Coordinates of C-alpha atoms and ligand atoms in Angstrom, one line a residue:
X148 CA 0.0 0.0 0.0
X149 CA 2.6 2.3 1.2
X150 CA 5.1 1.8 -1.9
X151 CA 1.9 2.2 -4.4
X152 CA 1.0 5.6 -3.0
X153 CA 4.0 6.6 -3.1
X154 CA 4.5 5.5 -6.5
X155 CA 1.7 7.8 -7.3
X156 CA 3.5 10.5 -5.6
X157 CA 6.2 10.4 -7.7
X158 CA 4.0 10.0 -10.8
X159 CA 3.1 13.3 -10.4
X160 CA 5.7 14.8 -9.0
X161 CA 7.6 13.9 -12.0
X162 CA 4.8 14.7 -14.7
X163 CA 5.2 12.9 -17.9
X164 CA 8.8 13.4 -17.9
X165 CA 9.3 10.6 -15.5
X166 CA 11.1 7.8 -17.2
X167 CA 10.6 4.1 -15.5
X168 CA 14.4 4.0 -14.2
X169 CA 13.6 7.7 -12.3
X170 CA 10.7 6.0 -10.5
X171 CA 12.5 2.6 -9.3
X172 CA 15.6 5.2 -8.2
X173 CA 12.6 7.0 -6.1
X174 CA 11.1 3.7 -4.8
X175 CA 14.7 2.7 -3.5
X176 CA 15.2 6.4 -1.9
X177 CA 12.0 5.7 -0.7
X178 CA 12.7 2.3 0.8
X179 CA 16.3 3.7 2.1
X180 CA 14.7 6.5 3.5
X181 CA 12.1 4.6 5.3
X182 CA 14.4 1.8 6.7
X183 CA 17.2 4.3 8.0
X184 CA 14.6 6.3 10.3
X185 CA 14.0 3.3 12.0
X186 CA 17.2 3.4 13.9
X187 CA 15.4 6.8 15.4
X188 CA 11.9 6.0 15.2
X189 CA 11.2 2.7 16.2
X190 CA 9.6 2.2 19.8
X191 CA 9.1 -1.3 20.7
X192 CA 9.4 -2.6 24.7
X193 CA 13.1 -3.6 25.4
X194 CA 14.1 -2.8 22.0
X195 CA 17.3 -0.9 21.4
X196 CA 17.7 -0.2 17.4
X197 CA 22.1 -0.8 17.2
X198 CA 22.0 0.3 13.3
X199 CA 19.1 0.1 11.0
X200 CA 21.0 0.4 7.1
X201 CA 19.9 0.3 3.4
X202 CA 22.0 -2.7 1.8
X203 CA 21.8 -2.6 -1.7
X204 CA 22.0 -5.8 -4.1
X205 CA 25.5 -6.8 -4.9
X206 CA 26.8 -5.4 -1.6
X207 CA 29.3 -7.7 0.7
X208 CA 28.8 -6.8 4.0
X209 CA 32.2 -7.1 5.7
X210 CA 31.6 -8.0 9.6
X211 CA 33.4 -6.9 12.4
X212 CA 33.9 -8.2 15.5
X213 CA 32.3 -5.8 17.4
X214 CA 28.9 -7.6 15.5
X215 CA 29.9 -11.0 14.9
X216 CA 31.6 -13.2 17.3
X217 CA 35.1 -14.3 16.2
X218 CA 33.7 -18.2 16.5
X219 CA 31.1 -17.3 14.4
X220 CA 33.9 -17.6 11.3
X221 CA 31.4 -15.5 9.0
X222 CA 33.9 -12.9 7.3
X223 CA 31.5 -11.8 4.9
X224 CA 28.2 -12.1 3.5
X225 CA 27.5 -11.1 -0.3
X226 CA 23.6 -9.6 -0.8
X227 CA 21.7 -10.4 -3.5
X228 CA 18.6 -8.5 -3.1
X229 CA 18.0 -4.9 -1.6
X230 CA 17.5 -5.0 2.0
X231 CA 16.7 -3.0 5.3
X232 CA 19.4 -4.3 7.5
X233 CA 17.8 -3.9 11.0
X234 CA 20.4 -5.0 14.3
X235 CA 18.9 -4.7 17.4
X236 CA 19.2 -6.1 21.0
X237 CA 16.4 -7.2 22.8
X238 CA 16.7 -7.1 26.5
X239 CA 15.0 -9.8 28.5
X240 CA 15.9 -8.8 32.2
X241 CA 18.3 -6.3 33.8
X242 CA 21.3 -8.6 33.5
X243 CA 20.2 -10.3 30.2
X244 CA 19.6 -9.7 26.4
X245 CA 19.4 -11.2 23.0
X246 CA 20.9 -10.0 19.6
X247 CA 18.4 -10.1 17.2
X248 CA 18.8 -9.2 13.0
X249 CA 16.2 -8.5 10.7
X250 CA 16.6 -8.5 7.3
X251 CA 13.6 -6.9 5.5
X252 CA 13.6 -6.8 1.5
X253 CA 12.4 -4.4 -0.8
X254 CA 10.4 -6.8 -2.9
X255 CA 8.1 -8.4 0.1
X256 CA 5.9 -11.1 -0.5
X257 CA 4.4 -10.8 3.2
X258 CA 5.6 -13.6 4.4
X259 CA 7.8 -13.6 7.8
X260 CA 10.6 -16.3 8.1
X261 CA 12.3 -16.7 11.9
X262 CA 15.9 -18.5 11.0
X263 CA 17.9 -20.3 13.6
X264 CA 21.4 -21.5 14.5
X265 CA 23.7 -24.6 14.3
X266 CA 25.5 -26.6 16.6
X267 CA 25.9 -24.3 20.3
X268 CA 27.4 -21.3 18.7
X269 CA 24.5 -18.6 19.1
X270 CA 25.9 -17.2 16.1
X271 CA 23.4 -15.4 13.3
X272 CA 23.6 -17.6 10.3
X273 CA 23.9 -14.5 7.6
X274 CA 23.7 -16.3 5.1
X275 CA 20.1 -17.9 5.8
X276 CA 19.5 -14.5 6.2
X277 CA 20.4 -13.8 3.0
X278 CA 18.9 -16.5 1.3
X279 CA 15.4 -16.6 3.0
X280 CA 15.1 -12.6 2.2
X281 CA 16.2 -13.1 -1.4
X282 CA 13.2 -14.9 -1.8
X283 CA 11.2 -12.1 -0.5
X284 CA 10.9 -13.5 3.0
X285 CA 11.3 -10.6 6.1
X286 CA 13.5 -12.6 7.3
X287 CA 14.7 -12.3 11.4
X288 CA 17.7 -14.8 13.1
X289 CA 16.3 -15.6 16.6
X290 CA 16.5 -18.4 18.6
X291 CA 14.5 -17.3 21.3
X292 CA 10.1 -16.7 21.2
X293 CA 10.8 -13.3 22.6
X294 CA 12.9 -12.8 18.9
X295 CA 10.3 -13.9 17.2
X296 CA 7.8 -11.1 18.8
X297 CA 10.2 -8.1 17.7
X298 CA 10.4 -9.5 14.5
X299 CA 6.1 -9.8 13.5
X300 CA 6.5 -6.5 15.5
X301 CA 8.9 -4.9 13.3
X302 CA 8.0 -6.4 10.0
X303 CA 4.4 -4.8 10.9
X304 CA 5.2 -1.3 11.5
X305 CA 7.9 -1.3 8.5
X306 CA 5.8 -2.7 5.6
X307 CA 2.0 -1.2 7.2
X308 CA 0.7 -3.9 7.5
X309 CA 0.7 -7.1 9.0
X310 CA 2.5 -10.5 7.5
X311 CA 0.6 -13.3 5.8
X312 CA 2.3 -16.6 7.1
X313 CA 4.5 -17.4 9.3
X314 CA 8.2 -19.8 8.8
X315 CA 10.6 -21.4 10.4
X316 CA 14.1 -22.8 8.8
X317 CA 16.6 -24.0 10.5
X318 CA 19.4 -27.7 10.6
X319 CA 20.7 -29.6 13.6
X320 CA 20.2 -27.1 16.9
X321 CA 18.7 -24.7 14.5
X322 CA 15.9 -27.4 13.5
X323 CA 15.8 -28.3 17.3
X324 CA 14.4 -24.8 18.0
X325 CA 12.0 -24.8 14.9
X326 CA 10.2 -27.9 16.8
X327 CA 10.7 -27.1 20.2
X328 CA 8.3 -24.2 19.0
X329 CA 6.4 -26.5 17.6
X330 CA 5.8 -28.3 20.8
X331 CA 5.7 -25.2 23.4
X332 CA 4.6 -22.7 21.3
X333 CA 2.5 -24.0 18.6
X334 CA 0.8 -21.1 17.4
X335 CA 4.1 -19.3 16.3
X336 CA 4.7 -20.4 12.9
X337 CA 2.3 -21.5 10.5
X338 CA 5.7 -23.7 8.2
X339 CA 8.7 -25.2 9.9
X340 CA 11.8 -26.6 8.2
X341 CA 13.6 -28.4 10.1
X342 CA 16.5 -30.3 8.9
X343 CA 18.5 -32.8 10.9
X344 CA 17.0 -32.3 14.2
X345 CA 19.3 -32.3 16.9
X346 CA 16.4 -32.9 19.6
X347 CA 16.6 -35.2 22.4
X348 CA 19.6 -33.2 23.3
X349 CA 20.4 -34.8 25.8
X350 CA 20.9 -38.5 24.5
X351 CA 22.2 -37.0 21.8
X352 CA 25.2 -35.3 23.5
X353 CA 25.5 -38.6 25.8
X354 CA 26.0 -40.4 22.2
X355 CA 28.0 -38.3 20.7
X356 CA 30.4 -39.2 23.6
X357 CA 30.2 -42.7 23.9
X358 CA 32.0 -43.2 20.9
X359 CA 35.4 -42.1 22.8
X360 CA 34.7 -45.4 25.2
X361 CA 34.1 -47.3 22.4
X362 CA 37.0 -46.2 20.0
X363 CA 39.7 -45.5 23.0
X364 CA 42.7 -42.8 22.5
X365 CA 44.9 -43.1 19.3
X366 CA 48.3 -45.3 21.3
X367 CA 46.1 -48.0 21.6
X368 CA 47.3 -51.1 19.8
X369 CA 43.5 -51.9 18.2
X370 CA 42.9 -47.8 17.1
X371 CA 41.4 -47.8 13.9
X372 CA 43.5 -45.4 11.5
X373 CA 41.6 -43.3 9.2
X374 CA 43.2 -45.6 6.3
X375 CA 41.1 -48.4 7.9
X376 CA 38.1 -46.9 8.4
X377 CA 38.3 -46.2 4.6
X378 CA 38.7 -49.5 4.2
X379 CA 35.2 -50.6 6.4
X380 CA 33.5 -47.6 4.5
X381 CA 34.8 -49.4 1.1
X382 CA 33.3 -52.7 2.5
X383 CA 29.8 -51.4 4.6
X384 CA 29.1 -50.0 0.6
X385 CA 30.3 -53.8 -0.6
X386 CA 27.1 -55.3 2.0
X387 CA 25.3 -52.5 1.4
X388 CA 25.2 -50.0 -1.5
X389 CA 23.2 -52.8 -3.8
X390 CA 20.4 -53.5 -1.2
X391 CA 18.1 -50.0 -3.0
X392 CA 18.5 -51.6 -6.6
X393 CA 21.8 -50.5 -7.7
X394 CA 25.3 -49.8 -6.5
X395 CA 25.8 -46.1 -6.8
X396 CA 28.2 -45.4 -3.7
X397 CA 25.0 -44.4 -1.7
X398 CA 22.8 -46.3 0.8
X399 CA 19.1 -45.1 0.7
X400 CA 18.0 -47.0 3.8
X401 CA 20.6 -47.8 5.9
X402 CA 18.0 -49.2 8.6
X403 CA 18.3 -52.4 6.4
X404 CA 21.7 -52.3 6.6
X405 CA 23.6 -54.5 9.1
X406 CA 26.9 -54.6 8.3
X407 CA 29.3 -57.6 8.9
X408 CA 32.5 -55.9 9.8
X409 CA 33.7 -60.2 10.5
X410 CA 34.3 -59.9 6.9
X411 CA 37.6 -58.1 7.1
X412 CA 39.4 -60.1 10.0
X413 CA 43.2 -60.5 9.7
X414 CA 44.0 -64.0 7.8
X415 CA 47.4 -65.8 8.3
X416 CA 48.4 -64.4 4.7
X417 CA 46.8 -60.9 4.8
X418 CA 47.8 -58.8 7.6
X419 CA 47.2 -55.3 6.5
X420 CA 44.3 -53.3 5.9
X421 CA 42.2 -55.8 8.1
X422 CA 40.6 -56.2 11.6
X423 CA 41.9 -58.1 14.3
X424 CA 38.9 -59.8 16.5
X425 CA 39.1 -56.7 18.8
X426 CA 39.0 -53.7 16.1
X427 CA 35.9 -56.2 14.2
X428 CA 34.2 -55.8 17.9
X429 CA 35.0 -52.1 17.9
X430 CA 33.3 -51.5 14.7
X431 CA 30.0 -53.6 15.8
X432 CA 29.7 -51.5 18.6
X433 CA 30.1 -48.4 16.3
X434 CA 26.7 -49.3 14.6
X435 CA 24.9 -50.7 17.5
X436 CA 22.6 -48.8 19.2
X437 CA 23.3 -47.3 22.7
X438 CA 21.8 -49.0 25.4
X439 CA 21.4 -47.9 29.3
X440 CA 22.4 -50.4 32.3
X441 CA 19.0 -51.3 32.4
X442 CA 19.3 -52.2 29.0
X443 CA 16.6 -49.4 27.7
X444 CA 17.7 -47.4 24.6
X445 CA 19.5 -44.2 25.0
X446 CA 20.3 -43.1 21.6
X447 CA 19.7 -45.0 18.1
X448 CA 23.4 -46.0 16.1
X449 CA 25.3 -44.5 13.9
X450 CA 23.6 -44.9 10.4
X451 CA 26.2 -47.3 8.5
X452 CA 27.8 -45.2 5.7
X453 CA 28.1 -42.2 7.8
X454 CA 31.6 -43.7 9.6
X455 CA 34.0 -41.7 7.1
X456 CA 32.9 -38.5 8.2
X457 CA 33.1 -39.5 12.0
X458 CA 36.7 -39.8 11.5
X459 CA 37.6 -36.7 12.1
X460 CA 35.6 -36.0 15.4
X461 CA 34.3 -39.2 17.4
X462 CA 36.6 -41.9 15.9
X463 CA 39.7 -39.0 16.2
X464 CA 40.8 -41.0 19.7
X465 CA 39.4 -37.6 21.6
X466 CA 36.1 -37.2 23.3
X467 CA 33.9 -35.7 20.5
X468 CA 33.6 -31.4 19.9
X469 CA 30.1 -32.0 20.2
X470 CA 30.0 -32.7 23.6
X471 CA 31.5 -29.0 24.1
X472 CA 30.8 -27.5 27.2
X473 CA 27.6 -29.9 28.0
X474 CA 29.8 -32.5 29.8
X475 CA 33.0 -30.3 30.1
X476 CA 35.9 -31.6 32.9
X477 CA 33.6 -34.9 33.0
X478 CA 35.3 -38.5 31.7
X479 CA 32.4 -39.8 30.5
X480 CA 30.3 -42.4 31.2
X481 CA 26.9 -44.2 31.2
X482 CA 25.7 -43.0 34.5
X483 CA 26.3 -39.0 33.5
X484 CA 24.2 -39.7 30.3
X485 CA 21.5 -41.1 32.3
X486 CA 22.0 -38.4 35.2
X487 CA 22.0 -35.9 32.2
X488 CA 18.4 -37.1 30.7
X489 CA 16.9 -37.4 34.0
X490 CA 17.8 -33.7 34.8
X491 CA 17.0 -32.0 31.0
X492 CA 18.2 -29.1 32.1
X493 CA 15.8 -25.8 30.7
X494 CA 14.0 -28.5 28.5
X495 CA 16.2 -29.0 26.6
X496 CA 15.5 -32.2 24.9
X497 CA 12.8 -31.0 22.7
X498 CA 11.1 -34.3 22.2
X499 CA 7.4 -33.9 23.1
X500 CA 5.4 -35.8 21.1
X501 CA 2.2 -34.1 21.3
X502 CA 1.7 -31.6 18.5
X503 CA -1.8 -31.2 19.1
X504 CA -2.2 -27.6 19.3
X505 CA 0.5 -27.9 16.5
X506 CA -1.5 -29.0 14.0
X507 CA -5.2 -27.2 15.6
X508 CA -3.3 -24.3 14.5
X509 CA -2.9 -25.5 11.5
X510 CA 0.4 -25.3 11.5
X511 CA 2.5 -27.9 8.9
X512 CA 6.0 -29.9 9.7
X513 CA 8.5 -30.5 6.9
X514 CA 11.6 -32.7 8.4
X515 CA 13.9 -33.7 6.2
X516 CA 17.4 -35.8 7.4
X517 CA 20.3 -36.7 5.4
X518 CA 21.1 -40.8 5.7
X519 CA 24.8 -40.1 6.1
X520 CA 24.4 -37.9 9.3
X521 CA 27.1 -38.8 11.4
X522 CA 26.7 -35.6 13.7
X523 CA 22.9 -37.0 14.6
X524 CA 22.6 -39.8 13.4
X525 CA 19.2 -40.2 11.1
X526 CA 18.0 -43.2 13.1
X527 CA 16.4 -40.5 15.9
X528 CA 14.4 -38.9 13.7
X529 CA 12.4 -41.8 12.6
X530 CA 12.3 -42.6 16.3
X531 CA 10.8 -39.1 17.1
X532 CA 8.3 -39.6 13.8
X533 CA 7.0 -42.7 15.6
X534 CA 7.0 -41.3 19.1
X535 CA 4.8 -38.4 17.9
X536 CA 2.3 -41.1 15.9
X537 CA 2.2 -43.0 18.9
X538 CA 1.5 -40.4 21.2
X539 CA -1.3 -38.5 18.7
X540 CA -2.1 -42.2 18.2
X541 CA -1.9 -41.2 14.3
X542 CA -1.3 -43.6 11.5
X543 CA 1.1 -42.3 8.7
X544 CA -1.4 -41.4 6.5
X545 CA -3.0 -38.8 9.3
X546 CA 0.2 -37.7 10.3
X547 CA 1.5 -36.4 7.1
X548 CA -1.5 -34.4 7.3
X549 CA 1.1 -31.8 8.9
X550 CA 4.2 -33.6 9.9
X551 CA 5.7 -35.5 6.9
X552 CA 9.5 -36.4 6.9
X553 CA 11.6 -36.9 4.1
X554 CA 14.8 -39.4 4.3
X555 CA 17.7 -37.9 2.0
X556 CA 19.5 -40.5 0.5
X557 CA 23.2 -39.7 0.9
X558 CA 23.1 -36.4 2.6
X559 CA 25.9 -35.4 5.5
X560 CA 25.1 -33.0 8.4
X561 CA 22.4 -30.6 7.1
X562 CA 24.3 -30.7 3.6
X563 CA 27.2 -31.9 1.3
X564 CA 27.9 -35.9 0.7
X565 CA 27.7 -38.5 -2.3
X566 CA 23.9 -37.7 -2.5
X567 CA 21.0 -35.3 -4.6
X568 CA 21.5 -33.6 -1.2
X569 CA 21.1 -29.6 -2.4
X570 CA 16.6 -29.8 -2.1
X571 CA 16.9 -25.4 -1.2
X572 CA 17.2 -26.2 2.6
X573 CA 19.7 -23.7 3.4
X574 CA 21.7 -20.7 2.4
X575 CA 23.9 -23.9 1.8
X576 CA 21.8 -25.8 -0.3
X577 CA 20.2 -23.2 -2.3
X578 CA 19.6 -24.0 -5.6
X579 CA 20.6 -22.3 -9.3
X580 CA 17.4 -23.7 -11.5
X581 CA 19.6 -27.1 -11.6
X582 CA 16.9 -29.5 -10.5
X583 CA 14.1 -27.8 -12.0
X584 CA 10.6 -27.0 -11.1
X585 CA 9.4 -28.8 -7.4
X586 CA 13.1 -28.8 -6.5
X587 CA 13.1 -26.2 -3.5
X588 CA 11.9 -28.0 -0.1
X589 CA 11.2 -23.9 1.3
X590 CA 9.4 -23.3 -1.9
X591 CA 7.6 -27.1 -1.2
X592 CA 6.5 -26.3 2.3
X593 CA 4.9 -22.7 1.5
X594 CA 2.8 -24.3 -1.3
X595 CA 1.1 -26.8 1.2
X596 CA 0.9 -24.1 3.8
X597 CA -0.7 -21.5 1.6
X598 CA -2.3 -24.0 -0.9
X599 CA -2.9 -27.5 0.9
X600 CA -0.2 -29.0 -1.7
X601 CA 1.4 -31.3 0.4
X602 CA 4.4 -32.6 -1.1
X603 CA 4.8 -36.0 -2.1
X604 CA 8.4 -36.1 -2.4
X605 CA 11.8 -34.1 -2.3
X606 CA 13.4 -33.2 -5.2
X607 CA 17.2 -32.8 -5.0
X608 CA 20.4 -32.4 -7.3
X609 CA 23.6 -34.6 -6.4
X610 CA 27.2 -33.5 -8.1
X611 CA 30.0 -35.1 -9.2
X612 CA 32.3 -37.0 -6.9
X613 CA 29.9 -35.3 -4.2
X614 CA 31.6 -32.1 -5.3
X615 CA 30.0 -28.7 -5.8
X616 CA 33.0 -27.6 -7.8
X617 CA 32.5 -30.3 -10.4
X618 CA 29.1 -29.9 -11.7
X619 CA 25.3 -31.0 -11.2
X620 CA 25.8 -34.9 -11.9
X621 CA 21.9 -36.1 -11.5
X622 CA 18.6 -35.4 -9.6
X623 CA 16.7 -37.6 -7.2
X624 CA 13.7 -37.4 -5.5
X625 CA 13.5 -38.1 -1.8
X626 CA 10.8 -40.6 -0.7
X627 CA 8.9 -39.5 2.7
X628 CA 9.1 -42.0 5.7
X629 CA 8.6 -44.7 6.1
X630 CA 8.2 -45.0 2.2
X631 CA 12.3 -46.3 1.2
X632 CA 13.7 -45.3 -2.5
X633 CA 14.2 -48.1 -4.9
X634 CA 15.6 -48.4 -7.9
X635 CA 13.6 -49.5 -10.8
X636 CA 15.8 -49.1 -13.5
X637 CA 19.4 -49.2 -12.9
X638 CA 20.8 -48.2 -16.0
X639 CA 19.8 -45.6 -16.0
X640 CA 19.7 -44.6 -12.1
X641 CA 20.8 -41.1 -12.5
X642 CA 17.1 -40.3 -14.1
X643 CA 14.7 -39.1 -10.8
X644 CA 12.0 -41.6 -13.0
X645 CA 13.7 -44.6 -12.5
X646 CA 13.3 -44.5 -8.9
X647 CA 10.0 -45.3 -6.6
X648 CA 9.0 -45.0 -3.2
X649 CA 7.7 -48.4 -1.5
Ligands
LIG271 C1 34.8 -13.2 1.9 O1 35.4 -14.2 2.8 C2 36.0 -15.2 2.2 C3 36.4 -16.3 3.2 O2 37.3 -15.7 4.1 C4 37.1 -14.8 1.3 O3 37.7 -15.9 0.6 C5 36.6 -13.8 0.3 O4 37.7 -13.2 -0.4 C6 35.8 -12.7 1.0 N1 35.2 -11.8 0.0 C7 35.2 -10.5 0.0 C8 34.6 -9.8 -1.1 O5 35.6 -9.9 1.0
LIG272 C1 47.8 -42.8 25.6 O1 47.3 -41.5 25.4 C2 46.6 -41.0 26.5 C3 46.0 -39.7 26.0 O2 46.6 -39.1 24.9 C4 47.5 -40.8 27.6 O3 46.8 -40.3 28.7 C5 48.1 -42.2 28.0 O4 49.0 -42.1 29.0 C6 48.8 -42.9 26.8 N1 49.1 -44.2 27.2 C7 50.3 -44.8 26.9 C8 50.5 -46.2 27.3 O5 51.2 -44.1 26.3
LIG273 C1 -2.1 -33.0 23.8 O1 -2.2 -31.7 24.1 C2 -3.5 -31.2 24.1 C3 -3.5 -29.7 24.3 O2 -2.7 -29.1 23.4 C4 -4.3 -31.9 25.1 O3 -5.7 -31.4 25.1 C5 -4.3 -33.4 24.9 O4 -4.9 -34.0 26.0 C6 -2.8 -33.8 24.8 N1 -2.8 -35.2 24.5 C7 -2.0 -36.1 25.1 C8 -2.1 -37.5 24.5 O5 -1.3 -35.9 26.0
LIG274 C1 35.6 -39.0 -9.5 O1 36.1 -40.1 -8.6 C2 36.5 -41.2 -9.4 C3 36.9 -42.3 -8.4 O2 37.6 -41.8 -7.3 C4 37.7 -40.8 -10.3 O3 38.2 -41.8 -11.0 C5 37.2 -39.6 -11.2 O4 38.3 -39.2 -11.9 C6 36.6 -38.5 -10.4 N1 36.0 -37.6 -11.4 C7 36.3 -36.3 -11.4 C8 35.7 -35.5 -12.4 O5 37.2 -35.8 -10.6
LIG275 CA1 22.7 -47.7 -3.7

């Protein structure tokens, strides 16, 4: 409303001498105009206004430290479309406070997009920014309700009027607070993305370091070198790549896969590259699930094909990063991951099953997981799928009414890996037109929110090698759970048509 009075405005103002690039070059002073007089003008409880800046297209903002944490690693963030730039800090008590950004485009489409974070950095994920306002989303980074608030609040009084639908997008943690929301405050967002939950937080940090029990420090005579584990990936793939219809380096459903790692013991005339009885234990344990003393489960195993990328962290022969600062000073054990769920400290966990109110609001789920997760392993969020039919005492069929979850075949943490793992999730996974039309899961979730069109499948685009660098290599589509992806025609397996959903 505002930008087509205005437009009339300038229409006269400028007679019939205006010519069309005059009037977008008075829409952006316009726009400028109005987002810089927010740093002044905008009155909102416990709201301080840091800097409130025009940024056009084709900008890279260069961050400083003064407004992004040296851990947050984000130099730089190129911006592709025009954008009020809106930093703020929130304060939620006399000792306490939030940083909140909002990044408001010029070409709206009224809808409101809350992005969150990964892993325990509290960092704000520019580039989701970016992406999720490029596509015309007001776009805010909070991981907190209160965030959330002062955004609708601030998107509201900028644009005049009020936003259409609300969205969530977020991976790992940042997925974790898009359904914690779900759960606790169901009425806040009307779409959430959430990719790789990291929910049940609790078990899941109590997994993540088991493994250093399991795997033992690096001077240990039955370590597994990284050359090995090469070697069990090469052979998990030998027992398991062909079980979806055809060997292509990537296992759609590793639940069926139960890997015999007996299969590379040590024999009297090959000695290298091999297990000895000890390491062939080791690596059962790896992919078995993790079990309490009174034998209930903690945490589901590590999906089999994920092991090369655990390499690095929880088979490195040091107590996994991911345990951070959650279990800090303590040597590990079964007892602190039990003493750890039983306490759930701030509710952590996120792993309430009913989404009742959820779903009264009308609100719809879109979970998608990669199968190669070794960060959370992909296992947990079938686990949560069920526990939520089982306490809605929903069958599939009702369920993906609003909650549907997508398996992605060959997909790492949140992105990357052998598989058609770029579906539009993240800034990350944003696509260039390579996987055509019904290839953007964002794009997927506001078409059944806005027009009931649930989505049958995920489309994604896999590259060569896995690598970006080298070029779009085929498309897939994703199967949603507990449908599995089969090959129909392996010849030609690189066609998304030669694949079905059972
Ligand atoms: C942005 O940061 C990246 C990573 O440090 C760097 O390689 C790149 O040159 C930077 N770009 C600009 C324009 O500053
Ligand atoms: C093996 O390494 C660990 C940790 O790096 C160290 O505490 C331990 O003393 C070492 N054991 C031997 C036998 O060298
Ligand atoms: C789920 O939550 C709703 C309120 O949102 C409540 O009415 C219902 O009883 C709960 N159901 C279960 C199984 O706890
Ligand atoms: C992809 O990997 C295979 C096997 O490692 C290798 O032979 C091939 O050259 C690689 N392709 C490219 C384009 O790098
Ligand atoms: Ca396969």
């Amino acid at each position: 409303m505002f930008f087509q009075a205005l437009l009339l405005f300038l229409l006269e103002q400028l007679l019939s001498a205006a010519s069309s690039s005059e009037i977008a070059h008075g829409l952006t002073a316009a726009f400028s105009s109005a987002c810089m007089s927010l740093a002044t003008s905008l009155k909102l409880p416990n709201v301080i206004v840091n800097f409130a800046h025009f940024v056009p297209a084709g900008t890279v903002l260069q961050f400083q430290q003064d407004e992004n944490l040296v851990t947050c690693n984000r130099p730089n963030q190129t911006i592709a479309s025009d954008i009020c730039r809106v930093a703020m800090y929130v304060s939620t008590s006399s000792r306490s406070g939030i940083t909140l950004e909002a990044w408001l485009p010029s070409t709206w489409t009224g809808r409101f997009l809350s992005t969150g974070n990964g892993g325990q950095s509290g960092c704000i994920q520019y580039e989701d920014l970016g992406y999720t306002s490029s596509l015309g989303f007001a776009a805010v980074v909070s991981r907190l309700q209160t965030g959330v608030t002062v955004g609708k609040a601030l998107t509201q009084i900028f644009y005049k009027r009020a936003h259409t639908k609300s969205y969530y997008l977020g991976c790992s943690t940042g997925s974790r607070q898009g359904l914690e929301s779900a759960q606790v405050f169901p009425e806040t967002f009307d779409g959430i993305l959430a990719g790789a939950p990291a929910i049940d937080r609790n078990r899941l940090v109590a997994w993540n370091g088991h493994f250093f029990g399991i795997i033992g420090t690096a001077n240990l005579s039955d370590f597994i070198s990284a050359a090995l584990w090469n070697t069990i990936h090469i052979e998990v793939l030998r027992q398991c790549d062909g079980l979806d219809g055809v060997v292509d380096g990537i296992i759609e459903d590793p639940s069926l896969c139960n890997p015999r790692p007996e299969a590379l013991l040590c024999k009297p005339r090959n000695s290298i590259n091999c297990l000895t009885p000890n390491q062939a234990q080791i690596v059962r344990n790896v992919f078995s699930d993790y079990i309490a003393e009174d034998r209930s489960l903690i945490f589901p195993r590590l999906q089999p094909g994920a092991e090369l990328t655990s390499v690095s962290d929880q088979f490195s022969g040091m107590p996994s990063k991911y345990i951070g600062d959650w279990f800090k000073y303590v040597v590990f054990n079964i007892k602190d991951a039990t003493y750890s769920i039983a306490l759930n400290p701030a509710n952590v966990e996120s792993f309430k099953g009913n989404l009742s109110a959820f779903r009264a609001h009308g609100g719809k789920a879109l979970i998608y997981h990669g199968q190669q997760d070794s960060t959370v392993t992909s296992p947990n969020t079938a686990r949560y799928y069920d526990h939520v039919s089982r306490t809605m005492d929903l069958d599939s069929s009702s369920l993906d009414d609003f909650f549907r979850y997508f398996r992605i075949g060959g997909m790492s943490h949140c992105s990357g890996g052998p598989g058609a793992w770029r579906i539009g999730q993240t800034a990350l996974g944003a696509l260039g037109g390579e996987g055509g039309a019904g290839s953007n899961v964002l794009a997927a979730l506001v078409e059944w929110v806005e027009k009931g069109v649930a989505p049958e499948t995920v489309r994604g685009v896999g590259f060569v090698n896995g690598t970006v660098a080298l070029g779009v290599d085929f498309v897939r589509e994703h199967c949603r759970y507990p449908l599995r992806n089969v090959c129909v025609d392996p010849k030609r397996y690189k066609h998304p048509k030669s694949w079905k959903c059972v």
